CSV table of C-alpha atoms in Angstrom, one decimal:
chain,number,residue,atom,x,y,z
A,1,MET,CA,-80.3,207.5,-47.2
A,2,PHE,CA,-79.4,208.0,-43.5
A,3,ILE,CA,-79.3,206.1,-40.3
A,4,VAL,CA,-81.5,206.9,-37.4
A,5,PHE,CA,-80.0,206.2,-33.9
A,6,LEU,CA,-82.9,205.5,-31.7
A,7,GLY,CA,-82.7,206.7,-28.1
A,8,ALA,CA,-80.9,209.9,-29.2
A,9,VAL,CA,-84.1,211.7,-30.1
A,10,VAL,CA,-87.0,212.5,-27.7
A,11,PRO,CA,-89.9,214.6,-29.1
A,12,ARG,CA,-90.3,218.0,-27.5
A,13,VAL,CA,-93.8,219.3,-26.8
A,14,SER,CA,-95.2,222.5,-25.4
A,15,SER,CA,-97.0,222.6,-22.1
A,16,ALA,CA,-100.4,222.6,-23.9
A,17,ALA,CA,-99.7,219.5,-25.9
A,18,PRO,CA,-100.2,215.9,-24.8
A,19,PRO,CA,-97.3,214.3,-22.8
A,20,ALA,CA,-94.3,213.3,-24.9
A,21,GLN,CA,-94.4,209.7,-26.2
A,22,GLU,CA,-91.5,207.2,-25.7
A,23,GLY,CA,-89.3,206.5,-28.7
A,24,LEU,CA,-88.7,208.1,-32.0
A,25,GLU,CA,-91.3,209.5,-34.5
A,26,LEU,CA,-90.4,208.2,-37.9
A,27,LYS,CA,-93.0,209.9,-40.0
A,28,ARG,CA,-96.6,211.3,-40.1
A,29,PHE,CA,-99.2,210.4,-42.7
A,30,LYS,CA,-102.5,212.2,-43.3
A,31,ALA,CA,-105.5,210.5,-41.8
A,32,SER,CA,-108.3,213.0,-42.6
A,33,GLU,CA,-109.1,215.6,-45.2
A,34,THR,CA,-111.4,217.4,-42.9
A,35,THR,CA,-109.3,217.6,-39.7
A,36,ASP,CA,-105.6,217.8,-38.8
A,37,ALA,CA,-105.5,214.2,-37.7
A,38,MET,CA,-102.3,212.3,-38.7
A,39,TYR,CA,-101.1,208.8,-38.4
A,40,VAL,CA,-97.8,208.8,-36.4
A,41,LEU,CA,-95.4,205.9,-37.1
A,42,ARG,CA,-93.2,205.6,-34.0
A,43,ALA,CA,-90.4,203.2,-32.9
A,44,THR,CA,-90.5,202.5,-29.2
A,45,GLY,CA,-88.9,200.2,-26.6
A,46,CYS,CA,-85.3,200.3,-27.6
A,47,ARG,CA,-82.5,202.7,-26.6
A,48,LYS,CA,-79.2,200.9,-27.3
A,49,ALA,CA,-77.6,198.4,-29.7
A,50,GLY,CA,-79.1,194.9,-29.3
A,51,ASP,CA,-82.5,196.2,-28.4
A,52,THR,CA,-85.5,195.4,-30.7
A,53,CYS,CA,-87.7,198.4,-31.5
A,54,GLN,CA,-91.4,197.9,-31.6
A,55,LEU,CA,-93.2,199.9,-34.3
A,56,GLU,CA,-96.5,201.5,-33.5
A,57,LEU,CA,-99.1,203.6,-35.2
A,58,GLU,CA,-101.1,206.2,-33.3
A,59,LEU,CA,-103.2,209.2,-34.0
A,60,SER,CA,-101.7,212.7,-33.5
A,61,GLU,CA,-104.8,213.8,-31.6
A,62,GLY,CA,-105.1,212.8,-27.9
A,63,SER,CA,-103.3,210.0,-26.1
A,64,GLY,CA,-103.9,206.6,-24.6
A,65,THR,CA,-103.2,203.0,-25.6
A,66,LYS,CA,-106.6,202.7,-27.4
A,67,ARG,CA,-105.2,205.0,-30.0
A,68,LYS,CA,-102.3,202.7,-30.9
A,69,ALA,CA,-101.8,199.7,-33.2
A,70,ARG,CA,-98.6,197.7,-33.0
A,71,LEU,CA,-97.0,196.3,-36.2
A,72,PRO,CA,-96.3,192.6,-36.2
A,73,ASP,CA,-92.5,192.6,-36.5
A,74,GLY,CA,-90.0,194.6,-34.5
A,75,MET,CA,-86.8,196.0,-36.0
A,76,ALA,CA,-83.2,196.3,-34.8
A,77,HIS,CA,-82.0,199.4,-32.9
A,78,GLU,CA,-80.5,201.2,-35.9
A,79,ILE,CA,-83.2,201.8,-38.5
A,80,GLN,CA,-82.1,203.0,-42.0
A,81,GLN,CA,-84.7,205.0,-44.0
A,82,GLU,CA,-85.0,204.9,-47.7
A,83,SER,CA,-87.3,206.8,-50.0
A,84,GLN,CA,-89.7,204.7,-52.1
A,85,GLY,CA,-89.8,207.2,-54.9
A,86,ALA,CA,-93.4,208.5,-54.3
A,87,ALA,CA,-93.6,211.6,-52.1
A,88,SER,CA,-96.1,210.0,-49.7
A,89,SER,CA,-94.5,206.5,-49.4
A,90,GLU,CA,-91.6,205.5,-47.2
A,91,SER,CA,-89.6,202.4,-46.3
A,92,TRP,CA,-87.4,201.6,-43.3
A,93,THR,CA,-85.0,198.6,-42.9
A,94,SER,CA,-82.7,197.2,-40.2
A,95,GLY,CA,-80.9,194.0,-39.4
A,96,GLU,CA,-78.8,191.7,-41.5
A,97,GLU,CA,-79.6,188.4,-43.4
A,98,GLU,CA,-82.2,186.4,-41.5
A,99,ARG,CA,-82.7,189.2,-39.1
A,100,ASN,CA,-83.4,191.8,-41.7
A,101,VAL,CA,-86.8,193.5,-41.5
A,102,THR,CA,-88.1,196.1,-43.9
A,103,THR,CA,-91.3,198.1,-43.2
A,104,SER,CA,-93.0,200.0,-46.1
A,105,VAL,CA,-96.0,202.3,-45.9
A,106,GLN,CA,-98.4,203.3,-48.6
A,107,PRO,CA,-101.3,205.7,-48.0
A,108,VAL,CA,-104.6,204.7,-49.5
A,109,ARG,CA,-107.6,207.0,-49.8
A,110,LEU,CA,-110.4,204.8,-48.4
A,111,GLU,CA,-113.1,207.6,-48.5
A,112,ALA,CA,-113.3,211.0,-50.0
A,113,GLY,CA,-112.2,212.5,-46.7
A,114,ALA,CA,-110.3,209.7,-45.0
A,115,TRP,CA,-107.0,207.8,-45.5
A,116,GLY,CA,-105.8,204.4,-44.4
A,117,LEU,CA,-102.3,203.0,-44.5
A,118,LEU,CA,-101.1,199.9,-46.3
A,119,VAL,CA,-98.1,198.5,-44.4
A,120,THR,CA,-95.9,195.7,-45.6
A,121,GLN,CA,-93.2,194.1,-43.4
A,122,GLN,CA,-90.8,191.7,-45.0
A,123,GLY,CA,-88.0,189.7,-43.6
A,124,GLY,CA,-85.7,186.8,-44.3
A,125,PHE,CA,-82.6,186.1,-46.4
A,126,GLU,CA,-82.9,183.1,-48.7
A,127,HIS,CA,-86.7,183.0,-48.5
A,128,VAL,CA,-88.2,186.4,-48.0
A,129,HIS,CA,-91.7,186.5,-46.5
A,130,ARG,CA,-94.1,189.3,-46.2
A,131,ARG,CA,-96.9,190.5,-43.8
A,132,HIS,CA,-99.4,193.0,-45.2
A,133,ARG,CA,-101.7,195.1,-43.1
A,134,LEU,CA,-104.3,197.9,-43.6
A,135,TYR,CA,-104.6,200.3,-40.7
A,136,ALA,CA,-107.6,202.7,-40.4
A,137,VAL,CA,-109.2,205.1,-38.0
A,138,LYS,CA,-112.0,203.5,-35.9
A,139,ASP,CA,-113.6,204.6,-32.6
A,140,GLY,CA,-111.1,207.4,-32.1
A,141,GLY,CA,-108.0,205.2,-32.6
A,142,VAL,CA,-105.9,203.3,-35.0
A,143,THR,CA,-107.1,199.7,-35.8
A,144,GLU,CA,-105.9,196.9,-38.0
A,145,ALA,CA,-108.7,196.6,-40.6
A,146,TRP,CA,-107.3,193.9,-42.8
A,147,ASN,CA,-104.3,191.5,-43.1
A,148,GLY,CA,-102.9,189.5,-46.0
A,149,ASP,CA,-99.9,187.5,-44.7
A,150,GLU,CA,-98.0,185.0,-46.9
A,151,ASN,CA,-98.2,181.4,-45.9
A,152,PHE,CA,-94.5,181.2,-45.0
A,153,ALA,CA,-94.5,177.7,-46.6
A,154,GLY,CA,-92.0,178.1,-49.4
A,155,PRO,CA,-90.9,180.5,-52.2
A,156,GLU,CA,-93.7,183.1,-52.3
A,157,GLN,CA,-94.0,186.6,-53.7
A,158,SER,CA,-96.7,189.1,-52.9
A,159,HIS,CA,-97.3,192.9,-52.9
A,160,VAL,CA,-100.1,195.3,-52.1
A,161,GLY,CA,-101.0,198.7,-53.4
A,162,PRO,CA,-103.9,201.2,-53.9
A,163,TYR,CA,-105.8,201.5,-57.2
A,164,PRO,CA,-108.6,203.8,-58.4
A,165,LEU,CA,-112.1,202.4,-58.0
A,166,ALA,CA,-113.6,204.6,-60.7
A,167,PRO,CA,-112.2,207.2,-63.2
A,168,GLY,CA,-112.1,210.6,-61.6
A,169,SER,CA,-113.1,209.4,-58.2
A,170,PRO,CA,-110.7,210.2,-55.2
A,171,VAL,CA,-111.7,207.0,-53.5
A,172,GLU,CA,-109.2,204.1,-53.9
A,173,GLY,CA,-109.4,200.4,-53.4
A,174,PHE,CA,-106.4,198.2,-52.7
A,175,TYR,CA,-105.2,194.9,-54.0
A,176,ARG,CA,-103.0,191.9,-52.9
A,177,GLU,CA,-101.2,190.2,-55.7
A,178,TYR,CA,-99.7,186.8,-54.8
A,179,ALA,CA,-97.6,184.1,-56.5
A,180,PHE,CA,-96.5,180.8,-55.1
A,181,LEU,CA,-93.5,179.4,-57.1
A,182,SER,CA,-94.4,175.7,-56.8
A,183,ALA,CA,-93.9,174.5,-60.5
A,184,ASP,CA,-92.1,171.1,-60.2
A,185,PRO,CA,-91.2,168.9,-63.3
A,186,GLU,CA,-91.4,165.8,-61.2
A,187,SER,CA,-94.8,166.3,-59.5
A,188,GLY,CA,-96.3,168.2,-62.5
A,189,GLU,CA,-97.7,170.9,-60.2
A,190,PRO,CA,-98.0,174.4,-61.7
A,191,ASP,CA,-97.3,177.7,-60.0
A,192,GLN,CA,-100.1,179.6,-58.3
A,193,TRP,CA,-101.1,183.3,-58.9
A,194,LYS,CA,-104.0,185.3,-57.4
A,195,LEU,CA,-105.2,188.8,-57.4
A,196,ASP,CA,-107.6,189.9,-54.7
A,197,ALA,CA,-109.1,193.4,-54.6
A,198,TYR,CA,-110.8,195.2,-51.7
A,199,ARG,CA,-112.7,198.4,-51.0
A,200,TRP,CA,-113.6,200.2,-47.8
A,201,ASP,CA,-117.1,199.8,-46.4
A,202,ALA,CA,-117.6,203.2,-44.7
A,203,ALA,CA,-120.8,202.1,-42.9
A,204,ASP,CA,-119.4,199.0,-41.3
A,205,ARG,CA,-115.8,200.4,-41.1
A,206,LYS,CA,-114.2,197.4,-42.6
A,207,ALA,CA,-112.5,196.2,-45.8
A,208,VAL,CA,-114.6,194.0,-48.2
A,209,LYS,CA,-113.8,192.2,-51.4
A,210,GLU,CA,-114.3,194.2,-54.6
A,211,LEU,CA,-115.6,191.9,-57.3
A,212,ARG,CA,-116.5,194.3,-60.1
A,213,ARG,CA,-113.9,197.1,-60.3
A,214,ARG,CA,-110.7,195.1,-60.1
A,215,PRO,CA,-107.3,196.3,-61.1
A,216,GLU,CA,-106.3,195.6,-64.7
A,217,ARG,CA,-103.8,192.9,-65.5
A,218,TYR,CA,-102.2,191.7,-68.7
A,219,ALA,CA,-100.6,188.3,-69.4
A,220,ALA,CA,-97.7,187.9,-71.7
A,221,ILE,CA,-98.1,184.3,-72.9
A,222,ILE,CA,-95.2,182.5,-74.6
A,223,GLY,CA,-96.8,179.0,-74.7
A,224,SER,CA,-100.0,177.0,-74.0
A,225,PHE,CA,-99.8,173.2,-73.2
A,226,LYS,CA,-102.1,170.4,-72.3
A,227,THR,CA,-100.1,169.4,-69.2
A,228,ALA,CA,-98.2,171.3,-66.6
A,229,ARG,CA,-95.1,169.1,-67.2
A,230,GLU,CA,-95.0,170.2,-70.8
A,231,ALA,CA,-95.3,173.8,-69.8
A,232,ILE,CA,-92.6,173.5,-67.2
A,233,ALA,CA,-90.3,171.8,-69.7
A,234,TYR,CA,-90.9,174.5,-72.3
A,235,ARG,CA,-90.1,177.3,-69.8
A,236,GLY,CA,-86.9,175.5,-68.9
A,237,GLY,CA,-85.9,175.3,-72.5
A,238,ALA,CA,-86.9,178.9,-73.2
A,239,GLN,CA,-84.6,180.2,-70.5
A,240,LEU,CA,-81.3,179.0,-72.0
A,241,ASP,CA,-78.3,180.1,-70.1
A,242,GLN,CA,-79.4,183.7,-69.9
A,243,PHE,CA,-82.6,183.0,-68.1
A,244,CYS,CA,-84.6,184.4,-71.0
A,245,ALA,CA,-87.9,183.4,-69.4
A,246,SER,CA,-86.9,184.4,-65.9
A,247,GLY,CA,-90.0,185.6,-64.0
A,248,PHE,CA,-92.4,183.6,-66.2
A,249,LEU,CA,-94.9,181.4,-64.3
A,250,VAL,CA,-96.6,178.2,-65.3
A,251,LEU,CA,-100.3,178.7,-64.5
A,252,GLU,CA,-103.5,176.8,-65.1
A,253,SER,CA,-105.7,178.7,-67.6
A,254,THR,CA,-109.1,177.7,-66.2
A,255,PRO,CA,-109.4,180.3,-63.4
A,256,PHE,CA,-109.0,183.1,-66.0
A,257,LYS,CA,-112.3,183.7,-67.7
A,258,ARG,CA,-110.8,185.3,-70.8
A,259,LEU,CA,-108.4,182.4,-71.5
A,260,THR,CA,-109.2,179.0,-73.0
A,261,PRO,CA,-109.8,176.6,-70.1
A,262,GLY,CA,-108.0,173.3,-69.5
A,263,LEU,CA,-104.6,174.5,-70.5
A,264,PHE,CA,-101.3,175.4,-68.8
A,265,ILE,CA,-99.7,178.6,-69.9
A,266,VAL,CA,-96.2,180.0,-69.6
A,267,THR,CA,-96.7,183.6,-68.7
A,268,THR,CA,-95.7,186.7,-66.8
A,269,ILE,CA,-98.5,189.0,-65.6
A,270,GLN,CA,-98.1,192.8,-65.6
A,271,ALA,CA,-100.2,195.7,-64.5
A,272,GLU,CA,-99.9,197.5,-67.8
A,273,LYS,CA,-100.2,196.3,-71.4
A,274,LYS,CA,-97.0,198.0,-72.4
A,275,ALA,CA,-95.1,196.2,-69.6
A,276,ALA,CA,-96.4,192.9,-70.9
A,277,GLU,CA,-95.4,193.7,-74.4
A,278,ALA,CA,-91.9,194.7,-73.2
A,279,ALA,CA,-91.6,191.4,-71.4
A,280,LEU,CA,-92.4,189.5,-74.6
A,281,LYS,CA,-89.9,191.6,-76.5
A,282,LYS,CA,-87.2,191.0,-73.9
A,283,ALA,CA,-87.7,187.2,-74.0
A,284,TYR,CA,-87.6,187.2,-77.8
A,285,THR,CA,-84.5,189.3,-78.0
A,286,CYS,CA,-82.8,186.9,-75.6
A,287,ASN,CA,-84.1,183.8,-77.4
A,288,PRO,CA,-85.5,184.3,-80.9
A,289,LYS,CA,-87.3,180.9,-80.7
A,290,VAL,CA,-89.6,182.5,-78.1
A,291,SER,CA,-92.8,184.0,-79.5
A,292,GLY,CA,-96.1,184.9,-77.8
A,293,TYR,CA,-99.0,187.3,-77.4
A,294,VAL,CA,-100.5,189.6,-74.8
A,295,LYS,CA,-104.0,188.9,-73.3
A,296,ALA,CA,-106.0,191.1,-70.9
A,297,LEU,CA,-107.2,189.0,-67.9
């Protein structure tokens, strides 16, 4: 972990290269398998404490404003970089409490020879909200090809990521997983959960919904009830003082084709079956009265 002091670094270029760009280059990501084109993430417009940096994406080839895409949220002057664990993914953060902004970047292979970037910006203190974007190369520049912002209407959680469209294929799709934590014992309203999947339409240069090859998800279910109020009450009782059912949602079963319709389930949804089984085991270890099963969605 280290702190980048913007304004202290100006990129140096040879006389044959394009003119130096304002601001600090944060990282380069591969844009093409057939050329040397790179996405360049750059912070511009700030030189001293108190300034707000604008984050921009541009192509490494050529120059001009048409090659740039500006990210929605700016960041404070001192940007702290943290590794995301994967070699190709990165995250930057700045600011404190309500003014905190974190920007994370995940490459996604949209075509056999072309990459896009999934970018998430999140901010806030008590209620963290997120903006998701897909950036791709179009007409010789960087363009925003998709967005999936949260509603900013309450306690929400969402994340995006790439996933393989077919076994052995280098081409990836991407997903947006979303939960709205709205379960209320008085109103009887359940939580909301949704998984949307997308792929890249190379002909039209746009993201389209993927309806067949969607990411796998597994539900660890610890209770099924006729009403949302019953499910909410059960979840509250299952948690005890140690929050044994922490992270479990109360969801209506009808939208899930593999579940019995007309019920309300207490569940946590995981990307892997082993993770769902581990969630069940953890809840049972915490509260032996809890039992359940895992179901593929």
